[in-house]
Coordinates of C-alpha atoms in Angstrom, one line a residue:
Chain A
X893 CA 21.7 18.4 -39.2
X894 CA 23.7 17.0 -36.4
X895 CA 22.5 19.5 -33.7
X896 CA 19.0 18.1 -33.8
X897 CA 18.2 16.8 -30.3
X898 CA 14.6 16.0 -31.0
X899 CA 13.3 14.6 -34.3
X900 CA 9.6 13.9 -34.8
X901 CA 8.5 12.5 -38.1
X902 CA 4.9 11.8 -39.1
X903 CA 3.7 11.2 -35.6
X904 CA 0.2 9.8 -35.2
X905 CA -1.7 8.9 -32.1
X906 CA -5.2 7.5 -32.2
X907 CA -7.5 6.7 -29.3
X908 CA -10.1 4.4 -30.9
X909 CA -11.8 6.5 -33.5
X910 CA -10.4 9.8 -32.2
X911 CA -7.1 11.0 -33.8
X912 CA -5.4 13.1 -31.2
X913 CA -2.2 13.6 -33.1
X914 CA -2.5 13.5 -36.9
X915 CA 0.9 13.1 -38.6
X916 CA 3.1 15.9 -37.1
X917 CA 6.8 16.5 -37.9
X918 CA 9.2 18.9 -36.3
X919 CA 12.8 19.1 -35.1
X920 CA 14.2 20.8 -32.0
X921 CA 17.8 22.0 -31.9
X922 CA 20.3 21.6 -29.1
X923 CA 20.2 24.5 -26.7
X924 CA 17.0 26.1 -27.8
X925 CA 13.7 26.8 -26.1
X926 CA 11.0 25.3 -28.3
X927 CA 7.4 26.0 -27.6
X928 CA 4.5 23.9 -28.8
X929 CA 1.5 26.3 -28.9
X930 CA -2.2 25.4 -29.3
X931 CA -5.6 25.7 -27.7
X932 CA -6.8 23.1 -25.1
X933 CA -7.2 19.7 -26.7
X934 CA -5.0 20.4 -29.7
X935 CA -2.8 17.4 -28.9
X936 CA 0.1 19.2 -27.1
X937 CA 0.2 17.0 -24.1
X938 CA -0.2 13.8 -26.0
X939 CA 2.7 14.8 -28.2
X940 CA 4.8 15.6 -25.2
X941 CA 4.0 12.4 -23.4
X942 CA 4.9 10.3 -26.4
X943 CA 8.3 12.1 -26.5
X944 CA 8.6 11.4 -22.7
X945 CA 8.0 7.7 -23.3
X946 CA 4.9 7.8 -21.1
X947 CA 2.6 7.0 -23.9
X948 CA 2.7 4.7 -26.9
X949 CA 2.3 6.1 -30.4
X950 CA 0.2 4.7 -33.2
X951 CA 2.8 5.4 -35.9
X952 CA 5.6 7.7 -37.0
X953 CA 9.1 8.2 -35.6
X954 CA 10.4 10.0 -32.6
X955 CA 14.1 10.3 -31.8
X956 CA 15.5 11.9 -28.7
X957 CA 19.2 12.6 -29.0
X958 CA 19.2 9.9 -31.7
X959 CA 17.5 7.3 -29.4
X960 CA 14.1 5.9 -30.6
X961 CA 11.1 6.0 -28.2
X962 CA 10.3 2.5 -29.5
X963 CA 13.4 0.7 -28.4
X964 CA 15.4 2.9 -26.1
X965 CA 12.9 4.1 -23.6
X966 CA 15.1 3.4 -20.6
X967 CA 18.1 5.2 -22.2
X968 CA 15.9 8.2 -23.0
X969 CA 14.5 8.4 -19.5
X970 CA 18.0 8.9 -18.2
X971 CA 18.7 11.9 -20.4
X972 CA 15.4 13.8 -20.1
X973 CA 13.7 15.6 -17.3
X974 CA 9.9 15.7 -17.2
X975 CA 7.5 18.1 -15.6
X976 CA 3.9 16.9 -15.8
X977 CA 0.9 19.2 -16.1
X978 CA -0.5 18.0 -12.7
X979 CA 2.0 17.6 -9.9
X980 CA 2.8 14.1 -8.7
X981 CA 4.6 14.0 -5.4
X982 CA 4.0 12.5 -2.0
X983 CA 2.1 15.3 -0.4
X984 CA 3.4 14.5 3.1
X985 CA 7.1 14.5 2.3
X986 CA 9.5 17.4 2.9
X987 CA 11.1 18.9 -0.2
X988 CA 14.5 17.6 0.7
X989 CA 13.1 14.1 1.1
X990 CA 11.4 14.3 -2.2
X991 CA 14.7 15.3 -3.8
X992 CA 16.4 12.4 -2.1
X993 CA 13.7 10.2 -3.6
X994 CA 14.4 11.5 -7.1
X995 CA 18.1 11.3 -6.6
X996 CA 17.6 7.6 -5.9
X997 CA 15.3 7.1 -8.9
X998 CA 17.9 8.7 -11.2
X999 CA 20.9 7.1 -9.3
X1000 CA 22.6 10.4 -8.8
X1001 CA 24.2 12.0 -5.8
X1002 CA 22.9 15.5 -5.1
X1003 CA 22.8 18.1 -2.4
X1004 CA 19.1 18.9 -2.0
X1005 CA 19.8 22.3 -0.5
X1006 CA 21.9 23.3 -3.5
X1007 CA 19.3 22.2 -6.0
X1008 CA 16.6 24.0 -4.1
X1009 CA 18.7 27.1 -4.2
X1010 CA 18.7 27.0 -8.0
X1011 CA 14.9 27.4 -8.0
X1012 CA 14.8 29.8 -5.1
X1013 CA 13.3 27.3 -2.7
X1014 CA 16.2 27.0 -0.3
X1015 CA 14.1 28.4 2.6
X1016 CA 11.5 25.7 2.0
X1017 CA 13.7 22.7 2.5
X1018 CA 11.6 21.6 5.5
X1019 CA 8.2 22.4 3.9
X1020 CA 5.9 19.7 2.6
X1021 CA 4.9 19.7 -1.0
X1022 CA 1.3 20.3 -0.2
X1023 CA 2.2 23.4 1.8
X1024 CA 3.7 25.2 -1.2
X1025 CA 2.0 27.9 -3.3
X1026 CA 1.2 27.3 -6.9
X1027 CA 4.3 29.0 -8.2
X1028 CA 6.5 27.2 -5.7
X1029 CA 5.0 23.9 -6.7
X1030 CA 5.9 24.6 -10.3
X1031 CA 9.4 25.6 -9.4
X1032 CA 9.8 22.5 -7.3
X1033 CA 8.5 20.4 -10.1
X1034 CA 11.0 21.9 -12.5
X1035 CA 13.7 21.4 -10.0
X1036 CA 13.0 17.6 -10.0
X1037 CA 13.5 17.7 -13.8
X1038 CA 17.1 18.9 -13.6
X1039 CA 18.3 16.5 -10.9
X1040 CA 19.9 14.1 -13.5
X1041 CA 21.6 16.8 -15.5
X1042 CA 19.3 16.1 -18.5
X1043 CA 20.0 17.0 -22.1
X1044 CA 16.4 18.0 -22.7
X1045 CA 13.6 18.9 -20.3
X1046 CA 9.9 18.8 -21.1
X1047 CA 7.6 21.3 -19.4
X1048 CA 3.9 20.9 -19.9
X1049 CA 2.1 24.2 -19.4
X1050 CA 4.5 25.3 -16.6
X1051 CA 2.9 28.7 -16.0
X1052 CA -0.8 27.8 -16.1
X1053 CA -2.6 29.2 -13.1
X1054 CA 0.2 31.4 -11.9
X1055 CA 0.0 35.1 -11.2
X1056 CA 2.1 37.5 -13.4
X1057 CA 4.9 37.8 -10.9
X1058 CA 5.2 34.0 -10.6
X1059 CA 5.1 33.6 -14.3
X1060 CA 8.0 36.0 -14.9
X1061 CA 10.0 34.3 -12.2
X1062 CA 9.5 31.0 -13.9
X1063 CA 10.6 32.4 -17.2
X1064 CA 13.8 33.5 -15.6
X1065 CA 14.3 30.0 -14.2
X1066 CA 13.7 28.4 -17.6
X1067 CA 16.2 30.8 -19.2
X1068 CA 18.8 30.0 -16.5
X1069 CA 18.4 26.2 -17.2
X1070 CA 18.9 26.8 -20.9
X1071 CA 22.0 28.9 -20.3
X1072 CA 23.5 25.8 -18.7
X1073 CA 23.1 23.9 -21.9
X1074 CA 19.9 22.1 -21.5
X1075 CA 17.4 22.1 -24.3
X1076 CA 13.9 23.1 -23.2
X1077 CA 10.7 21.9 -24.9
X1078 CA 7.5 23.4 -23.4
X1079 CA 3.8 23.7 -24.2
X1080 CA 1.7 26.7 -23.4
X1081 CA -1.4 28.5 -24.6
X1082 CA -0.2 31.9 -23.5
X1083 CA 1.1 33.7 -26.6
X1084 CA 2.9 36.4 -24.7
X1085 CA 4.9 33.7 -22.9
X1086 CA 5.9 32.1 -26.1
X1087 CA 6.8 35.4 -27.7
X1088 CA 9.1 36.3 -24.8
X1089 CA 10.5 32.9 -23.9
X1090 CA 10.7 30.7 -27.0
X1091 CA 13.4 30.7 -29.7
X1092 CA 11.1 28.9 -32.0
X1093 CA 7.5 27.8 -31.8
X1094 CA 5.2 25.3 -33.5
X1095 CA 1.5 26.1 -33.6
X1096 CA -0.6 23.0 -33.4
X1097 CA -4.4 22.5 -33.7
X1098 CA -6.6 19.4 -34.2
X1099 CA -3.5 17.2 -34.1
X1100 CA -1.7 19.0 -36.9
X1101 CA 1.2 21.4 -37.0
X1102 CA 0.0 24.6 -38.7
X1103 CA 3.4 26.4 -38.8
X1104 CA 6.9 26.4 -37.3
X1105 CA 9.2 29.4 -37.0
X1106 CA 10.6 32.0 -34.7
X1107 CA 8.0 34.3 -33.1
X1108 CA 9.4 37.3 -34.9
X1109 CA 9.3 35.6 -38.3
X1110 CA 5.7 34.5 -37.7
X1111 CA 4.6 38.0 -36.8
X1112 CA 6.5 39.5 -39.7
X1113 CA 4.9 37.1 -42.1
X1114 CA 1.4 38.0 -40.8
X1115 CA 2.1 41.7 -41.2
X1116 CA 3.4 41.1 -44.8
X1117 CA 0.0 39.6 -45.6
X1118 CA -1.5 42.9 -44.7
X1119 CA -2.8 42.1 -41.2
X1120 CA -3.8 45.0 -39.0
X1121 CA -4.9 44.9 -35.4
X1122 CA -8.3 46.3 -34.7
X1123 CA -7.1 48.1 -31.7
X1124 CA -4.5 50.8 -31.7
X1125 CA -1.2 49.3 -30.4
X1126 CA 0.0 51.1 -27.4
X1127 CA 3.4 50.9 -26.0
X1128 CA 2.1 49.4 -22.7
X1129 CA -0.4 46.7 -21.9
X1130 CA -2.8 46.1 -19.0
X1131 CA -0.3 43.6 -17.6
X1132 CA 2.3 46.3 -17.5
X1133 CA -0.1 48.4 -15.5
X1134 CA -0.7 45.5 -13.2
X1135 CA 3.0 44.9 -12.7
X1136 CA 3.7 48.6 -12.3
X1137 CA 1.1 48.7 -9.4
X1138 CA 1.9 45.4 -7.7
X1139 CA 5.6 45.2 -8.4
X1140 CA 7.7 42.4 -9.9
X1141 CA 8.3 41.0 -6.4
X1142 CA 7.4 37.3 -6.2
X1143 CA 4.3 36.5 -4.0
X1144 CA 4.0 33.4 -2.0
X1145 CA 0.5 33.1 -0.9
Chain B
X27 CA 34.9 6.0 -18.2
X28 CA 32.0 3.7 -18.9
X29 CA 28.7 5.3 -19.6
X30 CA 26.2 5.6 -16.8
X31 CA 23.6 3.4 -18.4
X32 CA 25.4 0.2 -17.4
X33 CA 25.6 1.2 -13.8
X34 CA 21.9 2.1 -13.2
X35 CA 20.7 0.2 -10.1
X36 CA 17.0 -0.6 -10.0
X37 CA 17.6 -1.7 -6.4
X38 CA 18.8 1.8 -5.4
X39 CA 15.8 3.3 -7.1
X40 CA 13.5 0.8 -5.4
X41 CA 14.9 1.5 -2.0
X42 CA 14.5 5.2 -2.5
X43 CA 10.8 4.6 -3.2
X44 CA 10.5 2.4 -0.1
X45 CA 12.0 5.0 2.1
X46 CA 9.8 7.8 0.7
X47 CA 6.7 5.7 0.9
X48 CA 7.5 4.6 4.5
X49 CA 7.9 8.2 5.5
X50 CA 4.6 9.0 3.8
X51 CA 2.8 6.1 5.6
X52 CA 4.2 7.0 9.1
X53 CA 3.0 10.6 8.6
X54 CA -0.4 9.5 7.6
X55 CA -2.3 9.2 10.9
X56 CA -5.1 6.9 9.6
X57 CA -2.5 4.3 8.8
X58 CA -1.2 4.4 12.3
X59 CA -4.8 4.2 13.7
X60 CA -5.7 1.2 11.6
X61 CA -2.6 -0.7 12.1
X62 CA -1.9 -0.1 15.7
X63 CA -4.5 1.7 17.7
X64 CA -7.5 -0.5 16.7
X65 CA -5.9 -3.8 17.5
X66 CA -4.6 -2.4 20.8
X67 CA -8.0 -1.2 21.8
X68 CA -9.5 -4.6 21.1
X69 CA -6.7 -6.3 23.0
X70 CA -7.2 -4.0 26.0
X71 CA -10.9 -4.4 26.0
X72 CA -10.8 -8.2 25.7
X73 CA -7.8 -8.3 27.9
X74 CA -10.0 -7.1 30.8
X75 CA -13.1 -9.0 29.9
X76 CA -12.5 -12.7 30.6
X77 CA -14.0 -14.9 28.0
X78 CA -17.7 -15.6 28.5
X79 CA -19.4 -17.7 25.9
X80 CA -16.6 -20.2 25.7
X81 CA -17.5 -23.8 25.5
X82 CA -16.1 -26.3 27.9
X83 CA -14.3 -28.9 25.9
X84 CA -14.2 -32.3 27.6
X85 CA -12.4 -35.3 26.1
X86 CA -13.9 -38.7 26.7
X87 CA -11.4 -41.5 27.3
X88 CA -11.6 -44.2 24.7
X89 CA -12.1 -46.9 27.3
X90 CA -15.0 -45.0 28.9
X91 CA -18.4 -46.4 29.1
X92 CA -20.9 -44.2 27.3
X93 CA -24.1 -46.1 28.0
X94 CA -24.8 -44.6 31.4
X95 CA -26.9 -41.9 33.0
X96 CA -23.9 -39.7 33.9
X97 CA -22.6 -39.6 30.4
X98 CA -26.1 -38.9 29.0
X99 CA -26.6 -36.2 31.7
X100 CA -23.4 -34.4 30.6
X101 CA -24.1 -34.8 27.0
X102 CA -27.4 -33.0 27.4
X103 CA -25.7 -29.8 28.8
X104 CA -25.2 -27.3 26.0
X105 CA -22.1 -25.6 27.2
X106 CA -20.3 -28.9 27.5
X107 CA -18.8 -30.3 24.4
X108 CA -17.9 -34.0 24.7
X109 CA -15.1 -35.1 22.3
X110 CA -14.9 -38.8 21.7
X111 CA -12.5 -39.0 18.8
X112 CA -9.2 -38.2 20.7
X113 CA -6.6 -40.9 21.5
X114 CA -4.7 -41.2 24.8
X115 CA -1.5 -39.4 23.8
X116 CA -3.4 -36.6 22.1
X117 CA -5.6 -36.2 25.1
X118 CA -2.7 -35.8 27.4
X119 CA -0.9 -33.2 25.3
X120 CA -4.1 -31.3 24.5
X121 CA -4.9 -31.2 28.2
X122 CA -1.4 -29.8 29.1
X123 CA -1.9 -27.1 26.5
X124 CA -5.3 -26.3 27.8
X125 CA -7.0 -26.9 24.5
X126 CA -9.3 -29.3 26.3
X127 CA -10.4 -28.5 29.8
X128 CA -10.7 -32.0 31.3
X129 CA -10.9 -35.7 30.5
X130 CA -13.5 -38.1 31.8
X131 CA -13.4 -41.8 32.0
X132 CA -16.6 -43.4 33.3
X133 CA -16.4 -47.0 34.5
X134 CA -19.3 -49.2 35.4
X135 CA -18.7 -52.4 37.4
X136 CA -20.7 -55.6 37.4
X137 CA -22.8 -54.5 40.3
X138 CA -23.7 -51.3 38.4
X139 CA -21.5 -49.0 40.5
X140 CA -20.3 -46.0 38.5
X141 CA -16.9 -44.4 39.0
X142 CA -16.0 -41.2 37.2
X143 CA -12.3 -40.6 36.8
X144 CA -11.9 -36.9 36.2
X145 CA -8.6 -35.4 35.0
X146 CA -8.5 -31.6 35.0
X147 CA -5.6 -29.3 34.1
X148 CA -3.8 -26.4 35.5
X149 CA -3.8 -25.0 32.0
X150 CA -7.5 -24.3 32.4
X151 CA -8.3 -24.2 36.1
X152 CA -11.5 -22.0 35.8
X153 CA -13.2 -24.1 33.2
X154 CA -12.0 -27.2 34.9
X155 CA -13.7 -26.2 38.1
X156 CA -16.9 -25.1 36.4
X157 CA -17.0 -28.6 34.8
X158 CA -16.4 -30.2 38.2
X159 CA -19.5 -28.4 39.5
X160 CA -21.6 -29.4 36.6
X161 CA -20.4 -33.0 37.0
X162 CA -21.3 -33.0 40.7
X163 CA -24.7 -31.7 39.9
X164 CA -25.4 -34.4 37.3
X165 CA -24.2 -37.1 39.7
X166 CA -26.1 -35.9 42.7
X167 CA -29.3 -35.8 40.5
X168 CA -28.6 -39.3 39.5
X169 CA -27.8 -40.4 43.0
X170 CA -31.0 -39.0 44.4
X171 CA -33.0 -40.5 41.6
X172 CA -31.3 -43.8 42.0
X173 CA -31.0 -44.0 45.7
X174 CA -34.8 -44.0 46.2
X175 CA -34.9 -47.2 44.2
X176 CA -31.8 -48.5 46.1
X177 CA -29.4 -48.5 43.2
X178 CA -25.6 -48.0 43.4
X179 CA -23.9 -44.8 44.2
X180 CA -21.6 -42.9 41.8
X181 CA -18.2 -41.6 42.9
X182 CA -15.7 -39.2 41.5
X183 CA -11.9 -39.7 41.5
X184 CA -10.0 -36.6 40.4
X185 CA -6.5 -36.0 39.2
X186 CA -5.0 -32.7 38.1
X187 CA -2.5 -32.4 35.3
X188 CA 0.2 -29.8 35.2
X189 CA -0.1 -27.3 32.3
X190 CA 0.4 -23.7 31.2
X191 CA -2.5 -21.4 32.0
X192 CA -4.2 -20.3 28.8
X193 CA -5.3 -16.8 29.2
X194 CA -7.8 -14.8 27.2
X195 CA -5.0 -12.6 25.9
X196 CA -3.4 -15.7 24.4
X197 CA -6.4 -16.2 22.3
X198 CA -7.3 -12.6 21.5
X199 CA -3.9 -11.2 20.7
X200 CA -3.0 -13.6 17.8
X201 CA -6.5 -13.0 16.4
X202 CA -6.0 -9.2 16.6
X203 CA -2.6 -9.5 15.1
X204 CA -3.9 -11.6 12.3
X205 CA -6.7 -9.2 11.6
X206 CA -4.3 -6.2 11.8
X207 CA -2.1 -7.8 9.2
X208 CA -5.1 -8.6 7.0
X209 CA -6.5 -5.0 7.1
X210 CA -3.1 -3.5 6.7
X211 CA -2.5 -5.6 3.6
X212 CA -5.9 -5.0 2.0
X213 CA -6.7 -1.4 3.0
X214 CA -3.2 -0.1 3.1
X215 CA -2.1 -1.4 -0.3
X216 CA -5.4 -0.5 -2.0
X217 CA -5.3 3.1 -0.7
X218 CA -1.6 3.5 -1.5
X219 CA -1.9 2.5 -5.1
X220 CA -5.1 4.3 -5.8
X221 CA -3.8 7.5 -4.3
X222 CA -0.4 7.2 -6.2
X223 CA -2.5 6.8 -9.3
X224 CA -4.7 9.7 -8.6
X225 CA -2.0 12.1 -7.4
X226 CA 0.1 11.1 -10.5
X227 CA 3.1 10.2 -8.3
X228 CA 3.3 6.9 -10.2
X229 CA 3.2 8.8 -13.5
X230 CA 6.1 10.9 -12.4
X231 CA 8.0 7.7 -11.5
X232 CA 7.3 6.3 -15.0
X233 CA 9.2 9.3 -16.4
X234 CA 12.3 8.1 -14.5
X235 CA 14.4 5.0 -15.4
X236 CA 13.0 2.9 -12.6
X237 CA 11.1 -0.2 -13.9
X238 CA 7.4 -0.8 -13.1
X239 CA 8.0 -4.0 -11.1
X240 CA 10.5 -2.2 -8.9
X241 CA 8.0 0.5 -8.2
X242 CA 5.5 -2.2 -7.2
X243 CA 8.0 -4.0 -5.0
X244 CA 9.3 -0.8 -3.5
X245 CA 5.9 0.4 -2.5
X246 CA 4.8 -3.0 -1.1
X247 CA 8.0 -3.3 0.8
X248 CA 7.3 -0.1 2.7
X249 CA 3.8 -1.4 3.6
X250 CA 5.3 -4.7 4.7
X251 CA 7.9 -3.0 6.9
X252 CA 5.4 -0.7 8.5
X253 CA 3.0 -3.6 9.3
X254 CA 5.7 -5.8 10.7
X255 CA 6.8 -2.9 12.9
X256 CA 3.2 -2.6 14.1
X257 CA 3.1 -6.4 14.8
X258 CA 6.2 -6.1 16.9
X259 CA 4.6 -3.4 19.0
X260 CA 1.4 -5.3 19.4
X261 CA 3.2 -8.4 20.6
X262 CA 5.5 -6.5 22.9
X263 CA 2.7 -4.6 24.5
X264 CA 0.7 -7.8 24.9
X265 CA 3.6 -9.6 26.4
X266 CA 4.7 -6.8 28.7
X267 CA 1.4 -5.4 29.9
X268 CA -1.1 -8.2 29.5
X269 CA 1.0 -11.3 30.1
X270 CA 0.7 -12.6 26.5
X271 CA 2.4 -16.0 26.4
X272 CA 5.5 -16.4 24.2
X273 CA 6.4 -20.0 25.1
X274 CA 9.9 -20.1 23.9
X275 CA 10.5 -16.3 24.2
X276 CA 12.5 -14.8 21.4
X277 CA 12.4 -18.0 19.3
X278 CA 8.6 -17.9 19.4
X279 CA 8.6 -14.2 18.6
X280 CA 10.8 -14.7 15.6
X281 CA 8.6 -17.6 14.3
X282 CA 5.6 -15.3 14.6
X283 CA 7.4 -12.7 12.6
X284 CA 8.3 -15.1 9.8
X285 CA 4.7 -16.2 9.7
X286 CA 3.5 -12.6 9.7
X287 CA 5.7 -11.8 6.7
X288 CA 4.3 -14.7 4.7
X289 CA 0.7 -13.9 5.5
X290 CA 1.1 -10.2 4.8
X291 CA 2.6 -11.0 1.4
X292 CA -0.5 -12.9 0.6
X293 CA -2.8 -10.2 2.0
X294 CA -1.0 -7.5 -0.1
X295 CA -2.3 -9.4 -3.1
X296 CA -5.9 -8.7 -1.9
X297 CA -4.9 -5.0 -1.8
X298 CA -3.7 -5.1 -5.4
X299 CA -7.0 -6.7 -6.4
X300 CA -9.0 -4.0 -4.6
X301 CA -7.0 -1.1 -6.0
X302 CA -7.5 -2.6 -9.5
X303 CA -11.3 -3.0 -9.1
X304 CA -12.0 0.3 -7.2
X305 CA -12.6 3.3 -9.5
X306 CA -11.5 5.8 -6.9
X307 CA -10.6 6.2 -3.3
X308 CA -14.2 6.3 -2.0
X309 CA -14.9 2.9 -3.5
X310 CA -12.0 1.3 -1.6
X311 CA -13.6 0.8 1.8
X312 CA -16.7 -1.0 0.6
X313 CA -14.8 -3.4 -1.5
X314 CA -12.0 -3.9 1.1
X315 CA -14.6 -4.5 3.8
X316 CA -16.2 -7.2 1.7
X317 CA -12.9 -9.0 2.0
X318 CA -11.9 -8.2 5.6
X319 CA -15.2 -8.1 7.5
X320 CA -16.3 -11.7 7.0
X321 CA -12.9 -12.8 8.0
X322 CA -13.0 -10.5 11.0
X323 CA -16.2 -12.2 12.2
X324 CA -15.7 -15.8 11.0
X325 CA -12.0 -16.6 11.1
X326 CA -11.7 -17.1 14.8
X327 CA -10.6 -13.6 15.6
X328 CA -12.7 -13.3 18.8
X329 CA -14.1 -16.8 19.3
X330 CA -12.9 -20.2 18.5
X331 CA -14.6 -21.3 15.3
X332 CA -15.7 -24.5 17.2
X333 CA -18.2 -22.2 18.9
X334 CA -19.9 -21.5 15.6
X335 CA -22.9 -23.6 14.4
X336 CA -21.8 -26.6 12.4
X337 CA -23.1 -25.3 9.1
X338 CA -21.0 -22.2 9.4
X339 CA -17.7 -23.9 10.2
X340 CA -16.9 -25.0 6.7
X341 CA -17.1 -21.3 5.7
X342 CA -14.6 -20.4 8.4
X343 CA -12.4 -23.3 7.2
X344 CA -12.1 -21.7 3.8
X345 CA -10.9 -18.2 4.9
X346 CA -7.1 -17.5 4.9
X347 CA -7.3 -15.5 8.1
X348 CA -8.5 -18.7 9.9
X349 CA -5.2 -20.4 9.1
X350 CA -3.1 -17.4 10.1
X351 CA -4.9 -17.1 13.4
X352 CA -4.6 -20.8 14.2
X353 CA -0.9 -20.9 13.2
X354 CA -0.1 -17.8 15.3
X355 CA -1.8 -19.4 18.3
X356 CA 0.0 -22.7 17.8
X357 CA 3.3 -20.8 17.6
X358 CA 2.8 -18.5 20.5
X359 CA 1.1 -20.7 23.0
X360 CA 2.1 -24.3 22.1
X361 CA 5.7 -23.3 21.0
X362 CA 5.2 -24.7 17.5
X363 CA 7.8 -23.7 14.9
X364 CA 7.1 -22.3 11.5
X365 CA 7.6 -25.8 10.1
X366 CA 5.1 -27.4 12.5
X367 CA 2.4 -25.1 11.0
X368 CA 3.2 -26.0 7.4
X369 CA -0.4 -27.0 6.7
X370 CA -1.7 -23.6 7.6
X371 CA 1.0 -21.9 5.6
X372 CA 0.2 -24.2 2.7
X373 CA -3.4 -23.0 2.7
X374 CA -2.2 -19.4 2.9
X375 CA 0.1 -19.9 0.0
X376 CA -2.7 -21.5 -2.1
X377 CA -4.7 -18.3 -1.4
X378 CA -1.7 -16.3 -2.4
X379 CA -1.5 -18.0 -5.8
X380 CA -5.2 -17.4 -6.4
X381 CA -5.1 -13.8 -5.3
X382 CA -2.0 -12.9 -7.3
X383 CA -3.4 -14.5 -10.4
X384 CA -6.5 -12.3 -10.0
X385 CA -4.3 -9.2 -9.2
X386 CA -2.3 -9.7 -12.4
X387 CA -5.5 -9.6 -14.4
X388 CA -7.2 -6.6 -12.7
X389 CA -4.3 -4.4 -11.6
X390 CA -4.1 -1.0 -13.4
X391 CA -1.3 1.5 -13.5
X392 CA -3.4 4.4 -14.7

């Protein structure tokens, strides 16, 4: 199919005797939000970093927009945006200065204020990265991924460690980015997040893909097999209670 | 329209890194303290203490008689160093520069009368007059001893040579400048790369199209610019407030800058090595001190290495900082150009080759 923007075929990554990724294959289509789900240590980050050209693979094939990670690393880097699990920014620089830096790194001309506005940080232009809250740091991190107008962005556990308000705010941001035509590939170990945000998900464990489908289809399949929840399903969750009491308003600690 | 790929400029990306890194350094107070405040404190302290513990260097004229009581008397005084291997022309120029404090020529005639011809210099009036006092004492001892047995009298004839006055600051400032460049190169670079590695700033760079070598050059360039800026301030403060001598003014200053850039480039290599060896930030100081401290003490930063015991001097003669300090002093006080100090630069460059060869082996990106 022509609209495949990411093609992964039989990807293997070994660290000595340890096989972190054990022959996984999947495709991501243009314009979708694809989630790679799995417990810690399942091989999500390794897979992502190979796609981001940050890590060498042992074998298999990875194509980003038809470009191979073996040969076209530099071309790939120009059309992708990368958000790493841990932040990597000069702690002493103001946000607008950091954006200037990334504009230089990508050879693009930008208006830092305009980009910061997209991620709701326009009032933080003269703040240093180290002064931001967890949610703000993540939003800033995502904002550095869209500087070069990428075709795909990779987000590695973007909402880990955030409070419910900040998570919802980030979901909104990710949807906005997708609406502008950017494909989003993310990892998470929050199932509610994947269910709400992702068009399709792949579930990965011990370096292998267990299944790939839309969240709805996966749930339907499970129900077809006769699965029943032990606890009575109620039409509200504890998180709904929490948000009802504390509001959806974003907190900046 | 051509595709953007062809237009990507590594240089533009590199300069963006340099700018960001420079901003980060300037906002990091410990960098400012190390580069600027420390050397200035030393300069101020030593600027006010005039140099005790210096030897008095006396050249002995090649025609001088050395088999006489006066020569032996002088030779037995510890603080006087008699130098017998200098030729006439050298003696004159060394005397004018104040690198030697006086020249003596002792003549004995047939009747055994001794005449000491003493040449002192305005370049070193204090030590010249100290030496004159010592000489007088030696002679008067001889005269009393000899007079009782009715032997000839010794007389002194003195001549004063014009010369620039060599001040303590002229010795201390180049040493401090040299050491500041060394520690900036070693500590600064090591800390930058370790912290970039640990804060994952470098990893984020890797996800952008900039190449690794341009990341390295971009970061190093910011360190270089900051250190050279510190050097300018140190020299200016020394010159304006402490009378540091810049013989040919701006030309001398520019020669010092060129030399500083060369030396710093070599010292950055030490920083790369340290950042490669050190496991984390807390391991940096001990490894970096291992490189800087011996040079701080032995490379003629505070005292001329000729003051060290002879067995120690060959050690000093190996250290790169020794050659930077010497070359800086030759340029600033004697008006040498960057080409006149080619030998010192050669030794620095040899160190550079060695250090960068090691750096290539041990440097780690992750």
